[in-house]
mmCIF file of C-alpha atoms in Angstrom:
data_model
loop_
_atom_site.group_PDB
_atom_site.id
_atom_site.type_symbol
_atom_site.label_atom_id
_atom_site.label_comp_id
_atom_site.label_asym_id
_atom_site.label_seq_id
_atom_site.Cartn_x
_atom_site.Cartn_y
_atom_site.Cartn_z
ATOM 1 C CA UNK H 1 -13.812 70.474 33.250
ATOM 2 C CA UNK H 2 -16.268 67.495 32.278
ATOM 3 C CA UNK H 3 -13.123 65.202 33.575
ATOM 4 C CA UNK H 4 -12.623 66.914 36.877
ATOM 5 C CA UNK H 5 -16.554 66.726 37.318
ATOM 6 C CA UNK H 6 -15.871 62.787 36.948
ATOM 7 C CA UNK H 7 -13.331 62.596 38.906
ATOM 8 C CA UNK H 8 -14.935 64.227 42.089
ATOM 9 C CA UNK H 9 -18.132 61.849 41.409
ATOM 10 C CA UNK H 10 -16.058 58.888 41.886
ATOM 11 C CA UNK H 11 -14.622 60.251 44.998
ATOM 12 C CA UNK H 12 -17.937 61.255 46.380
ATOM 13 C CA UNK H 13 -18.930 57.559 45.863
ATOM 14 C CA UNK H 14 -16.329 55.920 47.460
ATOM 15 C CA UNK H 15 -16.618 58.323 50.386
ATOM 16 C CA UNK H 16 -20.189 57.145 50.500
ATOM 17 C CA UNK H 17 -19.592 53.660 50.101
ATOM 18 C CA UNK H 18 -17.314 53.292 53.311
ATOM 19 C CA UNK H 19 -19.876 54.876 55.179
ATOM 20 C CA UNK H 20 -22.406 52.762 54.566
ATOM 21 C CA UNK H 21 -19.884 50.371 55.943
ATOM 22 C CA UNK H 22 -19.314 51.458 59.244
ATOM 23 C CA UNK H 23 -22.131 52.095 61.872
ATOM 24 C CA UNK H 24 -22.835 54.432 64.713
ATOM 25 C CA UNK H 25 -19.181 55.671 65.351
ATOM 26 C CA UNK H 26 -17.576 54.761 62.385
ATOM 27 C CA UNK H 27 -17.860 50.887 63.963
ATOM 28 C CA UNK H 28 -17.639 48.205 60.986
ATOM 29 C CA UNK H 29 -21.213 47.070 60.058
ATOM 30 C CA UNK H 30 -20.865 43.521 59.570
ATOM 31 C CA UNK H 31 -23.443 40.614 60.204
ATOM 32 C CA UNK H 32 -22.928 38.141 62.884
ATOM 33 C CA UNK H 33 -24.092 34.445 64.130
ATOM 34 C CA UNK H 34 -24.224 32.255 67.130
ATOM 35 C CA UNK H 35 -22.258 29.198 67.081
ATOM 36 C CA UNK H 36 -24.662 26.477 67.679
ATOM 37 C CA UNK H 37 -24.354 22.663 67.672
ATOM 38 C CA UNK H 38 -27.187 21.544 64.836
ATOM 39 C CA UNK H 39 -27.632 18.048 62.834
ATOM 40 C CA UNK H 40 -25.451 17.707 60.149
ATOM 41 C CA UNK H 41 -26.791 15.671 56.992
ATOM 42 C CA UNK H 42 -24.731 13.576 54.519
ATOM 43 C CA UNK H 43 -26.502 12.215 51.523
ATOM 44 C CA UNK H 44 -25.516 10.701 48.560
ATOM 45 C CA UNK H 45 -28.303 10.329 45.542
ATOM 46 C CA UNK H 46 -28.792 8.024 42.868
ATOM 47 C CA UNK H 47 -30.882 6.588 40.570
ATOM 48 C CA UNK H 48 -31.906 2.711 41.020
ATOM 49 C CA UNK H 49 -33.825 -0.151 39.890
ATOM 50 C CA UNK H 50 -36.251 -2.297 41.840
ATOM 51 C CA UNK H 51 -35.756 -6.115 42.074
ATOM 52 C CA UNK H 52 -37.792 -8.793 43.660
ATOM 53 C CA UNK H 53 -36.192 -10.355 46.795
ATOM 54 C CA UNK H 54 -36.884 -13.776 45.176
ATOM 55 C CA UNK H 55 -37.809 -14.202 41.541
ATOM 56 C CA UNK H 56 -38.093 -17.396 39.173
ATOM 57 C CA UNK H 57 -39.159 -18.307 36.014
ATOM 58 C CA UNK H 58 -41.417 -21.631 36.565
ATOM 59 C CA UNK H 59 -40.681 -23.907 33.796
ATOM 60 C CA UNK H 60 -41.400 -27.612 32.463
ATOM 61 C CA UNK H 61 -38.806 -30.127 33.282
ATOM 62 C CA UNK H 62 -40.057 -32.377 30.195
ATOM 63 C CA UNK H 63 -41.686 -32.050 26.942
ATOM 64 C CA UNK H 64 -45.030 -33.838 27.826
ATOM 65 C CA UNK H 65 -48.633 -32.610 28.505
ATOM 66 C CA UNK H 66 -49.960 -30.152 30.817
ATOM 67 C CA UNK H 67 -52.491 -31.830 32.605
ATOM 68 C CA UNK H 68 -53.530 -29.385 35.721
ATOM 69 C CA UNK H 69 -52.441 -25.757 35.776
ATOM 70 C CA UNK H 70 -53.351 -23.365 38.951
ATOM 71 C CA UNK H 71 -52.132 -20.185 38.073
ATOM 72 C CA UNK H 72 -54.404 -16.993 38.910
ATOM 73 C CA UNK H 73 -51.984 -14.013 37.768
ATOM 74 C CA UNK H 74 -51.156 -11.942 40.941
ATOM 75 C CA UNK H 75 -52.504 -14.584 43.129
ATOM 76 C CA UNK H 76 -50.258 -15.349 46.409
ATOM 77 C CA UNK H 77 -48.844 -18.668 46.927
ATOM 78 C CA UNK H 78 -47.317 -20.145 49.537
ATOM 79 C CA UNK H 79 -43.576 -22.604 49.476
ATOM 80 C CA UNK H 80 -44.963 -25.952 48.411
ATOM 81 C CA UNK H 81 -48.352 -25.507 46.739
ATOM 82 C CA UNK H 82 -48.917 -27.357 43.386
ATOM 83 C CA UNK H 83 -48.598 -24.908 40.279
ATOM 84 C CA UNK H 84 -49.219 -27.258 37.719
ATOM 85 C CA UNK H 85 -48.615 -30.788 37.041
ATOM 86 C CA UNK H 86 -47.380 -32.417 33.717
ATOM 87 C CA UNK H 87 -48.582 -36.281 32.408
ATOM 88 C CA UNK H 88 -46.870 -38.119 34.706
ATOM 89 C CA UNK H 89 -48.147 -41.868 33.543
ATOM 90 C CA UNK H 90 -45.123 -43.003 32.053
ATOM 91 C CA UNK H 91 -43.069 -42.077 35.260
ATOM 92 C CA UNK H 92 -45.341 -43.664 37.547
ATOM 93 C CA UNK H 93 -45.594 -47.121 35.614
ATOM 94 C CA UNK H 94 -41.923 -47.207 35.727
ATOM 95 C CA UNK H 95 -41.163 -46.673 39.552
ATOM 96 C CA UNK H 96 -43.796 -49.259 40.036
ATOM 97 C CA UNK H 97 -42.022 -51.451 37.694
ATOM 98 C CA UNK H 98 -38.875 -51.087 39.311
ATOM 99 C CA UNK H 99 -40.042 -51.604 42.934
ATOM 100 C CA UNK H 100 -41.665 -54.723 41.715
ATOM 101 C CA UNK H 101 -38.221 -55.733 40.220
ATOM 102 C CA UNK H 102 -36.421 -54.286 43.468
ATOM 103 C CA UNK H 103 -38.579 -56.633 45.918
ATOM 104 C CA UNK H 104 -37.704 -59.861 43.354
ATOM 105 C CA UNK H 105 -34.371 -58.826 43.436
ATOM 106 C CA UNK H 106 -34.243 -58.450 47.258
ATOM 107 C CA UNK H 107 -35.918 -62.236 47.749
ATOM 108 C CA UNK H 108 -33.436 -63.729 45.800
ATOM 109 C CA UNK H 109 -30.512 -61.417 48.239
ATOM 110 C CA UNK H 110 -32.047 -63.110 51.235
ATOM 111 C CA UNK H 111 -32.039 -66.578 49.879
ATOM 112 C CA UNK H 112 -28.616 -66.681 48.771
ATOM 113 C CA UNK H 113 -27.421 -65.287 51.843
ATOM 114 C CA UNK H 114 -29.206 -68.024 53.780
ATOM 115 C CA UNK H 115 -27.298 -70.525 51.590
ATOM 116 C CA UNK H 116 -24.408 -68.439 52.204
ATOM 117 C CA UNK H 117 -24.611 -69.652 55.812
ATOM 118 C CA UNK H 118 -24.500 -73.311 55.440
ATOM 119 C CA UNK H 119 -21.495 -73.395 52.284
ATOM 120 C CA UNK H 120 -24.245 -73.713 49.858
ATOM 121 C CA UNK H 121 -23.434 -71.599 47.641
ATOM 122 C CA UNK H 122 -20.483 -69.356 46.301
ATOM 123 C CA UNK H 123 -19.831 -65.367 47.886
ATOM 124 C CA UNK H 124 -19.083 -64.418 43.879
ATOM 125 C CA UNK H 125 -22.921 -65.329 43.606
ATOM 126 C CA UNK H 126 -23.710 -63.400 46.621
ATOM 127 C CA UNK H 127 -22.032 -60.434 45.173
ATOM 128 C CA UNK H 128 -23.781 -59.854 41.996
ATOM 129 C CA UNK H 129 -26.880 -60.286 43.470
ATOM 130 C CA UNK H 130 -26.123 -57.114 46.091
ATOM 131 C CA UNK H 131 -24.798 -55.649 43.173
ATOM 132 C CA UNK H 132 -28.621 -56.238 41.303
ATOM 133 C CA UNK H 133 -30.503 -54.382 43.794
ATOM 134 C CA UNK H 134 -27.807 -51.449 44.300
ATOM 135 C CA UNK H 135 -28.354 -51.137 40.405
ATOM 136 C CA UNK H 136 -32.295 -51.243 40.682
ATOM 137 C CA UNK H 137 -32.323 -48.995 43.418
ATOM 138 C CA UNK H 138 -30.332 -46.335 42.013
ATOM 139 C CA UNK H 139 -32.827 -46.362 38.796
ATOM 140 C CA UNK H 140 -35.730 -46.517 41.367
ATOM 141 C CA UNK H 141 -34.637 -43.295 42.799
ATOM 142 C CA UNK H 142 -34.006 -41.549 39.239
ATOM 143 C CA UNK H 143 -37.958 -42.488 38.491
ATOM 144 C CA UNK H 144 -38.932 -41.311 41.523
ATOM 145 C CA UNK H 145 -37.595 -37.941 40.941
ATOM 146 C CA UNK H 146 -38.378 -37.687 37.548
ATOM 147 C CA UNK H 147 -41.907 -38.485 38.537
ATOM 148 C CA UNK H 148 -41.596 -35.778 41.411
ATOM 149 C CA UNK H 149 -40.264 -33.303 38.373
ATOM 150 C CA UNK H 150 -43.694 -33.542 36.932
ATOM 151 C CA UNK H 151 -45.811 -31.734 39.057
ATOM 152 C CA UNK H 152 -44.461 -28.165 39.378
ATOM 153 C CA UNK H 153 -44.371 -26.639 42.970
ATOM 154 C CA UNK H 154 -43.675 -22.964 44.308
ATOM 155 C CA UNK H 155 -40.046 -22.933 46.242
ATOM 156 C CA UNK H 156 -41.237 -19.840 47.746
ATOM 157 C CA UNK H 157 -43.740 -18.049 49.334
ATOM 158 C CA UNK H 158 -45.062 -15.327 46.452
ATOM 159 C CA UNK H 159 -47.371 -13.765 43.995
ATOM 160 C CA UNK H 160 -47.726 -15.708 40.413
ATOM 161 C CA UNK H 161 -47.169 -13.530 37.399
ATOM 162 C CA UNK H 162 -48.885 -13.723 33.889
ATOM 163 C CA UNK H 163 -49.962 -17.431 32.894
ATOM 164 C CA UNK H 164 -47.628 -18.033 29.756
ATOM 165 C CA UNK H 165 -49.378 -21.804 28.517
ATOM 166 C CA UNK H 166 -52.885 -23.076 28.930
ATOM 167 C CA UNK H 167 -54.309 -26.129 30.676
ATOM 168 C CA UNK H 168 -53.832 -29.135 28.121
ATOM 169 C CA UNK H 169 -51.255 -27.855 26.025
ATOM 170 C CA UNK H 170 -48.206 -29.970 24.616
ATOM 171 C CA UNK H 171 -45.290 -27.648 26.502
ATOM 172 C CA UNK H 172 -41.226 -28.538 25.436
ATOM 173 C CA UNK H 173 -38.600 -28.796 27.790
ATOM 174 C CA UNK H 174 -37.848 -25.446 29.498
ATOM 175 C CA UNK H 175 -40.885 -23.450 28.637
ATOM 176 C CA UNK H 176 -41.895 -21.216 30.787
ATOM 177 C CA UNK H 177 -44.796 -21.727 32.163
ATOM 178 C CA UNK H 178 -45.708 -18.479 34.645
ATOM 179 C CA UNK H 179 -42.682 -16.356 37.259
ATOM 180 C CA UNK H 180 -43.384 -16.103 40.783
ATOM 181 C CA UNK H 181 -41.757 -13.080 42.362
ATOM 182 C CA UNK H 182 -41.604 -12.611 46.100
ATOM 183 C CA UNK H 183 -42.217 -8.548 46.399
ATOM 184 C CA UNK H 184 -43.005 -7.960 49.844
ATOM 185 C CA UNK H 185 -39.613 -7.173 50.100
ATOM 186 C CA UNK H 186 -38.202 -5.319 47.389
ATOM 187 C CA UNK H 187 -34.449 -4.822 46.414
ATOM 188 C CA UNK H 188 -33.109 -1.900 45.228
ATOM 189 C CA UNK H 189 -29.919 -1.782 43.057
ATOM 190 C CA UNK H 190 -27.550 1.337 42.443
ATOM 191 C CA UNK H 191 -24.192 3.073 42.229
ATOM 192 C CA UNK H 192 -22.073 5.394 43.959
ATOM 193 C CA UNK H 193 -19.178 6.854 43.230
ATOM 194 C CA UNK H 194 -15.719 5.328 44.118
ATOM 195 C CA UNK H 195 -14.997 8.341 46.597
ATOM 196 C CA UNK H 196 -18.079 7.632 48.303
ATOM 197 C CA UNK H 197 -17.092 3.742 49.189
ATOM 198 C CA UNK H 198 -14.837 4.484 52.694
ATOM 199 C CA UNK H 199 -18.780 6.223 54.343
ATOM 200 C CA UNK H 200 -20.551 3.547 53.236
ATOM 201 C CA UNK H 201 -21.680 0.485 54.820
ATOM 202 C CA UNK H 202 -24.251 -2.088 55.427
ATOM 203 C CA UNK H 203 -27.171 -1.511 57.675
ATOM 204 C CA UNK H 204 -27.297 2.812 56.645
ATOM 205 C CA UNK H 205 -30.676 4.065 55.804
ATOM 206 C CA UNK H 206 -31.736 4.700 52.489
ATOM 207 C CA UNK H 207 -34.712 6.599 51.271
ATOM 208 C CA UNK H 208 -36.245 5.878 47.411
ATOM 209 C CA UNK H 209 -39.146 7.690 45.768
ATOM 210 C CA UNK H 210 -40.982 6.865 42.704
ATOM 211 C CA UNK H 211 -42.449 8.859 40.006
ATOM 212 C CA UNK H 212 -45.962 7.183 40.347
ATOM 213 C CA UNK H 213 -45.888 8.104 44.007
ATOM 214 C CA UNK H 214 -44.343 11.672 43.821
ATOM 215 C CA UNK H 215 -42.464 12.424 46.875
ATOM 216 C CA UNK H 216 -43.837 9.536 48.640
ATOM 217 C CA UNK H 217 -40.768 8.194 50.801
ATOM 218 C CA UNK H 218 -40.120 4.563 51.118
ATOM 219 C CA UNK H 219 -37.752 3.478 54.041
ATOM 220 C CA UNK H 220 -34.807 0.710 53.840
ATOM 221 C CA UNK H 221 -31.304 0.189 54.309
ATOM 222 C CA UNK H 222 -28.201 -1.118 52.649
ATOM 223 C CA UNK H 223 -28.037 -4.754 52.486
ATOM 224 C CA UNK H 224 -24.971 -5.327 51.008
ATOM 225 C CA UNK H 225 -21.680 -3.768 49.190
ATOM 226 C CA UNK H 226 -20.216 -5.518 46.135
ATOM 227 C CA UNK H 227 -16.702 -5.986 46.101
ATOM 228 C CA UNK H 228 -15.427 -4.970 43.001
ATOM 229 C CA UNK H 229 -15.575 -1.705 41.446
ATOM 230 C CA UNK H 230 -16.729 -1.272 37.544
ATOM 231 C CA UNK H 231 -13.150 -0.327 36.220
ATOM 232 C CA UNK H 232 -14.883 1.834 33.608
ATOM 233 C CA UNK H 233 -17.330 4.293 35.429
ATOM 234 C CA UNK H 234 -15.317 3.886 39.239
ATOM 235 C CA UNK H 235 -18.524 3.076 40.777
ATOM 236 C CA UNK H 236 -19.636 0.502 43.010
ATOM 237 C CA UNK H 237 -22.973 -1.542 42.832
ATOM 238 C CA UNK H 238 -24.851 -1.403 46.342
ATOM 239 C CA UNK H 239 -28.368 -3.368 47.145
ATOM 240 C CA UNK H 240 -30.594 -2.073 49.728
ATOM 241 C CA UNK H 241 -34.090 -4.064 50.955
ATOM 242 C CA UNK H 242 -37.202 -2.280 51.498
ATOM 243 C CA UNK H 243 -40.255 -3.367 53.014
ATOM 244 C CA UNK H 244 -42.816 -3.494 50.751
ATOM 245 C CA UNK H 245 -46.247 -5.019 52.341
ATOM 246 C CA UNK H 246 -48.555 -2.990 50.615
ATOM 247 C CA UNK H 247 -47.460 -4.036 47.434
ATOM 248 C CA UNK H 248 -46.919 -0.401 45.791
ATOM 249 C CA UNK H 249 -43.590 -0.827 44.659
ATOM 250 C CA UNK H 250 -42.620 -3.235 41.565
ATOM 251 C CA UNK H 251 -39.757 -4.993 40.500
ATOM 252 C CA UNK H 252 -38.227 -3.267 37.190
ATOM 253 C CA UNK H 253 -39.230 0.090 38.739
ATOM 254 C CA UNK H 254 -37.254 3.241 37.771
ATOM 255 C CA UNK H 255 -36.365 4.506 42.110
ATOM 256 C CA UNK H 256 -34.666 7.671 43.289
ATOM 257 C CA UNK H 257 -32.465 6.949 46.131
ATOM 258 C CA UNK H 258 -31.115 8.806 48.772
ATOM 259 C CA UNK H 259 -28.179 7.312 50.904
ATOM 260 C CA UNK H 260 -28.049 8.854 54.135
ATOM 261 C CA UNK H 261 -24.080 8.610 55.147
ATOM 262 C CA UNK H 262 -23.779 10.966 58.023
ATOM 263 C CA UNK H 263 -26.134 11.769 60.571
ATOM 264 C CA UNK H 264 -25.104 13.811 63.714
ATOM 265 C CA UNK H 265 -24.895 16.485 65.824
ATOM 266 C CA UNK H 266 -21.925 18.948 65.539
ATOM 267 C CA UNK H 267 -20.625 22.640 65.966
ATOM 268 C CA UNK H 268 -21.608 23.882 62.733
ATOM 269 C CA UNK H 269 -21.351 27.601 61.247
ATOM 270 C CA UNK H 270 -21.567 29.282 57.672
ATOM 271 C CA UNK H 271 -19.291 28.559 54.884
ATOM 272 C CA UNK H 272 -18.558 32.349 54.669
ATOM 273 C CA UNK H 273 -17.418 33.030 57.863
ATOM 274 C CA UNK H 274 -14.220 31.198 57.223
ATOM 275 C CA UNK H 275 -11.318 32.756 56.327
ATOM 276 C CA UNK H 276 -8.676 30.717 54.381
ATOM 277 C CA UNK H 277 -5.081 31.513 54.644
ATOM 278 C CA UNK H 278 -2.333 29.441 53.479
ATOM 279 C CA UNK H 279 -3.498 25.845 54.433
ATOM 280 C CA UNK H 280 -5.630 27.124 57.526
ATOM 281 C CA UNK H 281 -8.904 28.353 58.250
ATOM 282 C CA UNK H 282 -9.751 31.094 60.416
ATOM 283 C CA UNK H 283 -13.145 32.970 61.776
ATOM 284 C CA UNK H 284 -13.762 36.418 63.450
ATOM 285 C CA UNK H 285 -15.031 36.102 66.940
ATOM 286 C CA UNK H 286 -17.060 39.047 68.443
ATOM 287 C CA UNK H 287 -16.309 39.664 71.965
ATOM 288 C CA UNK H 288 -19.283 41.028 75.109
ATOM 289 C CA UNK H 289 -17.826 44.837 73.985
ATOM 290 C CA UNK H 290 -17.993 43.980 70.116
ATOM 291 C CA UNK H 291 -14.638 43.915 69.318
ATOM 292 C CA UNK H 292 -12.757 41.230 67.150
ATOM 293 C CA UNK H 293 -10.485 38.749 67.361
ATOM 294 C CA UNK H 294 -9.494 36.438 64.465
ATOM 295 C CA UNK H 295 -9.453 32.642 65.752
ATOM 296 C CA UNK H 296 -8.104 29.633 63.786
ATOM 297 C CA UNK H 297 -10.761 26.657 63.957
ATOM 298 C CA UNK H 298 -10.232 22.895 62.800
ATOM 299 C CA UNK H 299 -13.323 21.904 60.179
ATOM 300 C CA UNK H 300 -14.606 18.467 59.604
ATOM 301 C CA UNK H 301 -17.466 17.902 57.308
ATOM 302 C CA UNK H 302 -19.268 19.812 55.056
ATOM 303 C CA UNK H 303 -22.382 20.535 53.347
ATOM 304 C CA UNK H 304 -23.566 22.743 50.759
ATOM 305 C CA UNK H 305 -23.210 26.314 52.642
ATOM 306 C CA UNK H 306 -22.447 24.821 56.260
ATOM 307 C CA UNK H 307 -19.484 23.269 57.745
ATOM 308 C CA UNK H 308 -18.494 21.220 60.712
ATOM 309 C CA UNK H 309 -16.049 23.038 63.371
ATOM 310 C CA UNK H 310 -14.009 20.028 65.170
ATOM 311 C CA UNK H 311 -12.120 22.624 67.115
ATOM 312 C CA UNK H 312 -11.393 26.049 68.270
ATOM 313 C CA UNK H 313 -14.761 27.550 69.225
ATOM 314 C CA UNK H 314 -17.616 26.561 71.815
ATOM 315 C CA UNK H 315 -21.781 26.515 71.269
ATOM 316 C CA UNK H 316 -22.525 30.363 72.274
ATOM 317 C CA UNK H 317 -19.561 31.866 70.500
ATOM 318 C CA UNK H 318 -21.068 34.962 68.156
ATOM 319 C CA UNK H 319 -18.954 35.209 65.026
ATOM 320 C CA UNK H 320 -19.090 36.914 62.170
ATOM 321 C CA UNK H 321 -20.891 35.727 58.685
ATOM 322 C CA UNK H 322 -20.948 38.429 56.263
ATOM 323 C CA UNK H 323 -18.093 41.377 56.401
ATOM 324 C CA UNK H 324 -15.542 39.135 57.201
ATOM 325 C CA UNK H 325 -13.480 40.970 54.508
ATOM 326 C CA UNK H 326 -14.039 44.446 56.140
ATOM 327 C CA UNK H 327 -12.437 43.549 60.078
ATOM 328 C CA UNK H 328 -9.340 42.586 61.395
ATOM 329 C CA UNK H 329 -8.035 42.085 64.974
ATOM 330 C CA UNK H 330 -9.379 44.440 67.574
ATOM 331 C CA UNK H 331 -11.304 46.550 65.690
ATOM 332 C CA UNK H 332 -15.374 47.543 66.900
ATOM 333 C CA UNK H 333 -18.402 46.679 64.753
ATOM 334 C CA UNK H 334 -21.631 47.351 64.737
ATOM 335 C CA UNK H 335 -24.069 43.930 64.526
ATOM 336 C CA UNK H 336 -26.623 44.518 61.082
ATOM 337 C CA UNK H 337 -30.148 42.549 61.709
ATOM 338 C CA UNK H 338 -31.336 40.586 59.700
#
């Protein structure tokens, strides 16, 4: 008796059931949609690391020592102005020493080649002595630059970073004396994934956030696209610039990106009104007396719970989003709200 009892429950619930499914007139309650065209969003995320459009380590050429030293840390400096300058006495006594030799050398050129003229003397002579003042200038230039070397110049516009040596000190070859960074624009470094590479390209916007900022968006775009791949993780390395007059930003900074790789307008419609068969897709269109007719559509693009229709229905189209499983061709439904 107890199974019987059971038995009839079930049925009674299943009777129930369907008609909660159907509306006034036994119609198929389903929810529906209006096609509409909408912007569809593409974005790729990351994580990145901040660079400095320019950056170098400003170093002495020479062990010898440091005799002026203009170095404020974080002060601006422009391509050109004097960051230090090392002892530079030996150099100059030397250039002057070999332009003195270089004009002796020269007066004796002229003479011989005014003897040259009248068969006084031999061209061998002549020669050597050209040969002289190439040799002397060639060492004059060396001195010159190594007495240029000594004084220590910014080859960019930037901001100085921490002084590393005090005024005075006895600095080696190659020490470092302070960086300059140029961070009013700021690089940004990251990967993608290999299947991402064919969207990709330079000039696309890109978005990056910081943790000191919060959400705070900073604006740039993709600068450039390596051309190798890393053969180990399939990704590929891509730098993007972003303006950074206000300073906020840093190189060595930990950045969220967001790659924007799509950005348009399209027929778009849910995910769930599709209806997959075989290796097509298909919706339900409602019709002006609510009844259906299944439609195949072509789909391009998607995003997380939308998806681009290339083809086979037009912005106004009502079709439906939820119930799909419930209708087939021709039959009536009845439209749920909300």
């Amino acid at each position: 008796m107890a199974l019987l009892c059971f038995v009839g429950f079930l049925y009674w619930q299943s009777q129930q059931s369907n008609g909660n499914s159907r509306g006034p007139g036994g119609a198929v309650a389903v929810k529906t949609a209006t096609v509409s065209t909408q912007q569809m969003m593409r974005e790729v995320s990351a994580i990145g690391t901040g660079i400095a459009n320019n950056s170098v380590q400003l170093i002495a050429p020479s062990s010898e020592f440091l005799i002026e030293l203009n170095v404020s840390e974080g002060q601006k400096v422009n391509a050109g102005d004097v960051i230090a300058r090392l002892n530079n006495v030996q150099q100059k006594a030397r250039v002057a020493e070999l332009e003195a030799v270089l004009t002796e050398q020269r007066r004796q050129l002229d003479r011989l080649k005014n003897l040259a003229t009248t068969q006084a003397t031999a061209q061998s002579l002549l020669d050597e002595q050209q040969t002289r003042v190439n040799s002397t200038l060639a060492q004059l230039d060396i001195a010159r630059q190594q007495l240029n070397d000594m004084t220590i110049r910014a080859p960019f516009s930037g901001f100085l970073g921490l002084r590393q040596i005090s005024r005075g000190a006895f600095v080696n070859a190659g020490t470092v004396i302070t960086t300059l960074d140029d961070i009013q624009q700021l690089r940004v470094e990251f990967r993608i994934a290999e299947r991402h590479l064919a969207d990709v390209a330079v000039g696309m916007p890109l978005t990056v956030t910081n943790v000191a900022y919060g959400k705070l968006p900073f604006e740039g775009e993709v600068t450039a696209i390596d051309t190798r791949l890393d053969p180990v993780t399939r990704s590929v390395t891509i730098h993007g610039r972003i303006a950074n007059d206000n300073l906020m930003l840093r190189p060595g900074m930990l950045l969220n990106v967001r790659l924007q790789l799509d950005n348009r307008q399209v027929l778009q419609i849910s995910e769930k009104a599709l209806v997959p068969q075989q290796n097509r897709q298909y919706v339900f269109v409602v019709d002006a007396e609510n009844r259906v007719q299944q439609r195949e559509v072509q789909i391009g693009q998607r995003i997380p719970g939308w998806v681009e229709v290339e083809s086979g229905l037009a912005e106004g189209d009502e079709i439906i989003v939820e119930g799909v499983q419930k209708v087939r061709t021709g039959v009536t439904i009845s439209k749920i709200e909300g």
